[in-house]
XYZ file of C-alpha atoms in Angstrom:
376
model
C -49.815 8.673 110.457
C -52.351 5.627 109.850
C -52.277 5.661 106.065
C -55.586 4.516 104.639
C -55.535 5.951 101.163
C -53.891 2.989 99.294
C -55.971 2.977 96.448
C -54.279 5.993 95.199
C -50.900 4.912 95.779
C -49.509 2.155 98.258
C -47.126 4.155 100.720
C -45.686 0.834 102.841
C -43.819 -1.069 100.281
C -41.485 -4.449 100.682
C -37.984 -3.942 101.726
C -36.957 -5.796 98.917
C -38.283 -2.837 96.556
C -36.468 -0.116 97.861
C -33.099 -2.239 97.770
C -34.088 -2.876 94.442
C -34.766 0.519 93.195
C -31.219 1.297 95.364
C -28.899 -1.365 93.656
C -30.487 -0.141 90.165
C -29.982 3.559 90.299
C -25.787 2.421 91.002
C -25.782 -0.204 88.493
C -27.795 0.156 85.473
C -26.977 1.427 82.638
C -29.711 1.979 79.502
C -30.624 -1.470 78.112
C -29.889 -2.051 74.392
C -27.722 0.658 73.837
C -24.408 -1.198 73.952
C -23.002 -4.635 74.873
C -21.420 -3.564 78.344
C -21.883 -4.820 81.611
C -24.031 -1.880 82.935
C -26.446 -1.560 79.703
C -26.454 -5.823 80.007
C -27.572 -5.790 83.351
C -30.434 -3.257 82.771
C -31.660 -5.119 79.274
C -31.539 -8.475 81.754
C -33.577 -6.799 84.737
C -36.012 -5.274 82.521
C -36.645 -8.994 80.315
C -36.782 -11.047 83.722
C -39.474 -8.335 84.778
C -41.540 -8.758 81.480
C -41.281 -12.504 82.101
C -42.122 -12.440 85.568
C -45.326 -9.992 84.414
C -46.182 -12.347 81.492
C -46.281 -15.234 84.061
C -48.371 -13.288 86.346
C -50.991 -12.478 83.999
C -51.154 -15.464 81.899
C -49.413 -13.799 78.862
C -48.779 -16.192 76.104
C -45.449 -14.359 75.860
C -43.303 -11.803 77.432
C -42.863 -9.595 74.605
C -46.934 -9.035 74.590
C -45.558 -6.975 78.507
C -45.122 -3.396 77.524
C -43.839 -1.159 79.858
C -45.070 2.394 80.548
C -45.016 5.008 83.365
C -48.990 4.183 84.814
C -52.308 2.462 83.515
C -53.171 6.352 82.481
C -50.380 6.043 79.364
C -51.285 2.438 78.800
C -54.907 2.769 78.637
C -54.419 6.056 76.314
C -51.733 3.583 73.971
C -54.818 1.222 73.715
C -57.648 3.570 72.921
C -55.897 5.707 70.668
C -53.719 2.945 68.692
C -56.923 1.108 67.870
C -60.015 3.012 67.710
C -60.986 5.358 64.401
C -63.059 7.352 62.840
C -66.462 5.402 62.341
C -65.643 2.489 65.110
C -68.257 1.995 68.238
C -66.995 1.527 71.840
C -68.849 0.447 74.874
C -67.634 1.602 78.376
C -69.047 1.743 81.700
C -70.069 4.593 83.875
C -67.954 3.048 86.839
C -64.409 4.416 84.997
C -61.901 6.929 85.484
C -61.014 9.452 83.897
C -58.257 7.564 82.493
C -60.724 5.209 80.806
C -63.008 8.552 79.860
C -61.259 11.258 78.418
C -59.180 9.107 75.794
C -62.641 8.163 75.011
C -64.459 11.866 74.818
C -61.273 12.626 72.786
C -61.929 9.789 70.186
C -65.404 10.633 69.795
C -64.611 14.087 68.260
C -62.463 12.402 66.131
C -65.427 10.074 64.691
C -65.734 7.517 67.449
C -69.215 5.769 68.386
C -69.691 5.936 72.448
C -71.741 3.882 74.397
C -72.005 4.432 78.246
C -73.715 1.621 80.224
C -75.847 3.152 83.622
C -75.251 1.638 86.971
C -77.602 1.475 89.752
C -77.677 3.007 93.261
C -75.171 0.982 94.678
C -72.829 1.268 91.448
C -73.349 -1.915 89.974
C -73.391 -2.811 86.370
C -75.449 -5.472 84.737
C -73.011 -7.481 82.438
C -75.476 -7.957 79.744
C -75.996 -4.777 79.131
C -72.865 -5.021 76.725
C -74.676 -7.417 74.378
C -77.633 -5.536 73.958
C -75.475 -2.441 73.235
C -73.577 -4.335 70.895
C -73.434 -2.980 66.772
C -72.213 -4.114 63.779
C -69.740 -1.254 63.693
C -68.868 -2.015 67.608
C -64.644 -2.372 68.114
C -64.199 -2.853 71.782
C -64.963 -2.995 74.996
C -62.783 -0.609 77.894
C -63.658 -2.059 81.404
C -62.450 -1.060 84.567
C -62.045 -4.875 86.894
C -62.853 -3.064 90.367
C -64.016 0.610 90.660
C -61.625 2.847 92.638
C -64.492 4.552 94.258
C -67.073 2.143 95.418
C -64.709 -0.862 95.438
C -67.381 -3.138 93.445
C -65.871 -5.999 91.242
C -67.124 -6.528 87.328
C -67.432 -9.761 86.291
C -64.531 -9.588 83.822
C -64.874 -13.347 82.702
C -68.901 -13.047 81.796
C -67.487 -9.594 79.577
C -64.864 -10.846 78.359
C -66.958 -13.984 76.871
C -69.080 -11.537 75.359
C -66.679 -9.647 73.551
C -65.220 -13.208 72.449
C -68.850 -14.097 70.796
C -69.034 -10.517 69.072
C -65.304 -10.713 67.733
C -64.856 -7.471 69.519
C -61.771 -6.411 71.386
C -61.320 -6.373 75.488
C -59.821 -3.811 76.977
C -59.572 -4.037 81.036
C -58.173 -1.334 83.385
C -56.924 -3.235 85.797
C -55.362 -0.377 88.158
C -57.326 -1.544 91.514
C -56.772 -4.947 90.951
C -53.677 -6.185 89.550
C -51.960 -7.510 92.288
C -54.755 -8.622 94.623
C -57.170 -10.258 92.120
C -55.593 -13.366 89.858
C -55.742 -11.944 86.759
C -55.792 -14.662 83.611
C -55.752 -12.672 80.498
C -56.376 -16.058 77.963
C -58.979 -17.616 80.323
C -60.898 -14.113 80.750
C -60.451 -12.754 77.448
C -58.487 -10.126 77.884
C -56.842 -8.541 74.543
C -55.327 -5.595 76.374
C -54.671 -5.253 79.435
C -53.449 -1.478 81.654
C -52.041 -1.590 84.693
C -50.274 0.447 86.993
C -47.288 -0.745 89.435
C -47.609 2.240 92.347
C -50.672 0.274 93.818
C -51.165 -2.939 94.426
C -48.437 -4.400 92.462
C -46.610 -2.601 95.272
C -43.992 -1.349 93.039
C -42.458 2.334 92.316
C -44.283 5.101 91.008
C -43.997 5.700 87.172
C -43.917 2.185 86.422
C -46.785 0.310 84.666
C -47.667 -1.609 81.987
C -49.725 -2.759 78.747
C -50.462 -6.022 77.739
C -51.544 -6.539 74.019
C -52.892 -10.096 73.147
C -50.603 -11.199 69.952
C -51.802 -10.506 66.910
C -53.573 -7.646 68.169
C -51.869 -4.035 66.061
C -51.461 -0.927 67.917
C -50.672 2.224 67.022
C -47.788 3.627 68.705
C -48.841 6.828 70.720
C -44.937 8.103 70.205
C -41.584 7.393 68.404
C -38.268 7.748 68.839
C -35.275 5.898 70.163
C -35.074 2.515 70.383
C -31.730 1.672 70.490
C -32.584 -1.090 66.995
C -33.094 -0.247 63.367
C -31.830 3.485 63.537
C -31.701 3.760 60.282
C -35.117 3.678 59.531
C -37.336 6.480 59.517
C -40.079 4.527 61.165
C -40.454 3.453 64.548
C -39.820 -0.463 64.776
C -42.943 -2.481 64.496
C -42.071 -5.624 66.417
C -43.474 -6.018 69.811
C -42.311 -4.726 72.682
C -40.285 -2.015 71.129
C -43.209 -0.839 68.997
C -45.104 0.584 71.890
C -41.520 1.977 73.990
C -40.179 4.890 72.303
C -37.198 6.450 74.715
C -34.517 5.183 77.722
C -37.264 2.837 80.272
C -37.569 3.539 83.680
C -34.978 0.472 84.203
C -34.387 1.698 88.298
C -38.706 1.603 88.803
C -38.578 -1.766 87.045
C -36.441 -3.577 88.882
C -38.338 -2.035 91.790
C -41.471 -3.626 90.040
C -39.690 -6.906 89.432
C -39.010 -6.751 93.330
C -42.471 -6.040 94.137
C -44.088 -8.938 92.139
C -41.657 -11.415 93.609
C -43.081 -10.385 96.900
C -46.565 -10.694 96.162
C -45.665 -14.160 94.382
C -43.665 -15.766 97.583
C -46.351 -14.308 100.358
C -49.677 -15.381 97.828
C -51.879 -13.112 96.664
C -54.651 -14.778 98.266
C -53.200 -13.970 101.841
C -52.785 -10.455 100.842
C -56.403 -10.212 99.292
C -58.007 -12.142 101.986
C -55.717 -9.760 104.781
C -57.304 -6.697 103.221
C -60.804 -7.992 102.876
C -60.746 -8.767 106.494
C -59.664 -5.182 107.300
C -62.277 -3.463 105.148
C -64.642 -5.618 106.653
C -63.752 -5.083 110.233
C -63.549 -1.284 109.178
C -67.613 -1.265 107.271
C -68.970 -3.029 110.203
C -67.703 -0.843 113.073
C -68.521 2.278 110.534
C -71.790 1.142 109.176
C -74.147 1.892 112.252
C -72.526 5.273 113.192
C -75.527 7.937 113.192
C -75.188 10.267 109.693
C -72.370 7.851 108.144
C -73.766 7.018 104.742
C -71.835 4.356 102.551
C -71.170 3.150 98.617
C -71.619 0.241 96.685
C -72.085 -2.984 96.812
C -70.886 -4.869 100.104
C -73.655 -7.952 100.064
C -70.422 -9.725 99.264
C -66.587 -9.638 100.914
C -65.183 -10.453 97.399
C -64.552 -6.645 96.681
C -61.440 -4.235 96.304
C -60.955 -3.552 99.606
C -62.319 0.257 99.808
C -65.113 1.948 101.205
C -66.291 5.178 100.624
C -68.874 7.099 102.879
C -69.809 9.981 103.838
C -70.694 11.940 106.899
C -73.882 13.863 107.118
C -74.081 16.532 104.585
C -70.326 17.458 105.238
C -68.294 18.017 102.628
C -66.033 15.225 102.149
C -62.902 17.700 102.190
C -63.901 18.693 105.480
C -64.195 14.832 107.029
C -61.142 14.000 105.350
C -58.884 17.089 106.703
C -60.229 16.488 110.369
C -59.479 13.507 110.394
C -55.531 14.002 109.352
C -55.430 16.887 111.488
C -56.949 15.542 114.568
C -56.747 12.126 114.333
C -53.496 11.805 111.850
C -55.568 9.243 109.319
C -54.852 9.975 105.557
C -57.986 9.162 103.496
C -58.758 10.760 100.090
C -62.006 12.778 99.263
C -63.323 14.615 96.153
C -64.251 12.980 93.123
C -61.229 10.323 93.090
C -61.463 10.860 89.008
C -64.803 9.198 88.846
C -66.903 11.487 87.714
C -69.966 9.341 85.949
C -69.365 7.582 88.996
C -70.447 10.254 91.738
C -73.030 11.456 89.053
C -74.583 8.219 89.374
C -74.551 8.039 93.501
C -75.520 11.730 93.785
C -72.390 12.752 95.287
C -71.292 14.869 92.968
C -71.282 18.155 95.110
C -70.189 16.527 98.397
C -67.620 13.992 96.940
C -67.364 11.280 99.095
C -64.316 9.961 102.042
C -62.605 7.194 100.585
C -60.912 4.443 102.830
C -58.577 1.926 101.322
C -56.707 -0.805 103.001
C -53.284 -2.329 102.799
C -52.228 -5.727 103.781
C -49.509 -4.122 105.944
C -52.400 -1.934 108.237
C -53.347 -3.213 111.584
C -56.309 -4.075 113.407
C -55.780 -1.292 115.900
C -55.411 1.546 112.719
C -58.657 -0.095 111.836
C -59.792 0.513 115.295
C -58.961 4.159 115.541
C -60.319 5.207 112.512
C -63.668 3.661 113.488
C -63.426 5.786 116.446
C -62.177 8.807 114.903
C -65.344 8.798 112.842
C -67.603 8.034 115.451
C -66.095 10.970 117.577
C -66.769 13.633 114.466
C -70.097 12.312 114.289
């Protein structure tokens, strides 16, 4: 198989993770719920993972890491703990559903929603969040790279704005944490979701939340904590506020792995290996008879995706021919981007989404540029 659907999930992982994930699962046991060895070892994996996440990102501290199972349960932690009844909140139509229905279900409960356009090739203007700015305006959600057209936002220039306005940045940061430096003081970041199944290159059902201090959210569960059990209230110091219940201590140290990786090979190798492959991949593509593509590629400096589609095809059809003919694994449909397809007109059609891993090869490249011209 030539695996080319990475934005949904990375498939080719480092070595190191899997031996990672391995020595966990026969050594940890749950951390802080006792003082032996195996419940030591997991409550020192999972801090030296927060640390190592809080030095990637630029957190001021390592208990602002939370850790959760995706950017899906951290993004819904960081709408839900902070928005209410009567607040306004400005979002883009580039998200995912993970950004949008926390969002639709906070504005039946009293929540203000503002939903800035794109154009044709799914790009947003950044000043369109001042001018929808309101006195009553809370935050900001904003995805950093859109899973479907691969365009970057200008998180800086947004999260400047929101500075200015006293309002609160939220970034989803699920296509780009990993390949894009990420600094969440410099940009302005007061929450930030990510997921560690993409390109952090980690295990599925590991993730995370980071919540600028001095920031309160409201828990979106309680339970055990393994501290203060005698309290009938969830603890309210950070991280344990936000992780109710046993962590995924075998995916973290499979995260931990993963993030060591990126940090000894440089993320600017791995970003600038992938940008050379979706490059190499849009120019042999982008001349083929009936091949129509997305977004924005006057620049290299994207998430390395492209979407396109073939004729009036539907993009189930492309995408099954090519697995079953040419054994490529792409992803069609709507990728959970609905606003997003509403806004190319692809929303009956759906559209064949390529994404790239450092670890493909010029001749996968090669073959799927083939494959495509062959079916047209």
């Amino acid at each position: 198989m030539i695996y080319l659907d990475n934005a949904a999930t990375t498939v080719q992982k480092p070595r190191q993770v899997a031996e990672a994930v391995a020595e966990a699962i026969c050594s940890l046991g749950n951390a802080g719920r006792g003082v032996h060895e195996a419940t030591l070892g997991a409550s020192r994996v999972i801090f030296d993972t927060r640390k190592r996440l809080a030095d990637f990102f630029h957190a001021e501290n390592p208990k602002q890491i939370v850790f959760t199972m995706n950017s899906t349960e951290s993004l819904n932690i960081a709408v839900k703990g902070i928005l209410q009844s009567g607040d306004h909140v400005i979002t883009t139509e580039l998200e995912h559903n993970s950004v949008l229905r926390p969002l639709y279900e906070m504005e039946k409960k009293g929540v203000k929603l503002t939903i800035i356009k794109s154009d044709e090739k799914g790009r947003i203007e950044v000043q369109d969040f001042e001018r929808e700015m309101r006195e009553n305006t809370r935050m900001i959600v904003c995805t950093h790279g859109s899973n479907l057209t691969g365009n970057i936002v200008d998180i800086a220039k947004i999260g400047g704005i929101a500075r200015r306005h006293q309002v609160l940045f939220c970034v989803d940061a699920s296509q780009t944490a990993g390949v894009f430096p990420i600094d969440v003081q410099v940009m302005g970041i007061d929450l930030l979701c990510f997921t560690g199944h993409k390109s952090l290159l980690g295990p599925q059902g590991t993730g995370g939340l980071y919540v600028r201090e001095g920031v309160a959210v409201r828990p979106l569960k309680s339970g055990g904590s393994g501290v203060q059990t005698y309290r009938r209230e969830h603890p309210s110091d950070m991280p344990t506020a936000l992780e109710a219940g046993t962590l995924n201590g075998h995916g973290i140290a499979g995260l931990n792995a993963a993030v060591a990786y990126i940090q000894e090979t440089g993320m600017d190798v791995i970003r600038k290996r992938e940008q050379e492959l979706m490059k190499r991949f849009y120019d042999g593509v982008k001349e083929i008879p009936g091949v129509k593509i997305y977004g924005d590629f006057t620049t290299d400096d994207r998430c390395p995706i492209v979407a396109l589609n073939l004729g009036d095809y539907d993009s189930s059809e492309v995408s099954d021919e090519l697995f079953m003919t040419y054994g490529i694994a792409t992803r069609p449909g709507a990728h959970c981007a609905p606003l997003m397809h509403k806004a190319l007109g692809t929303v009956e059609q759906g559209a064949v989404r390529f994404s790239f891993s450092h670890y493909n090869m010029e001749e996968e490249i090669d073959a799927a540029v083939e494959a495509l011209r062959g079916l047209a």
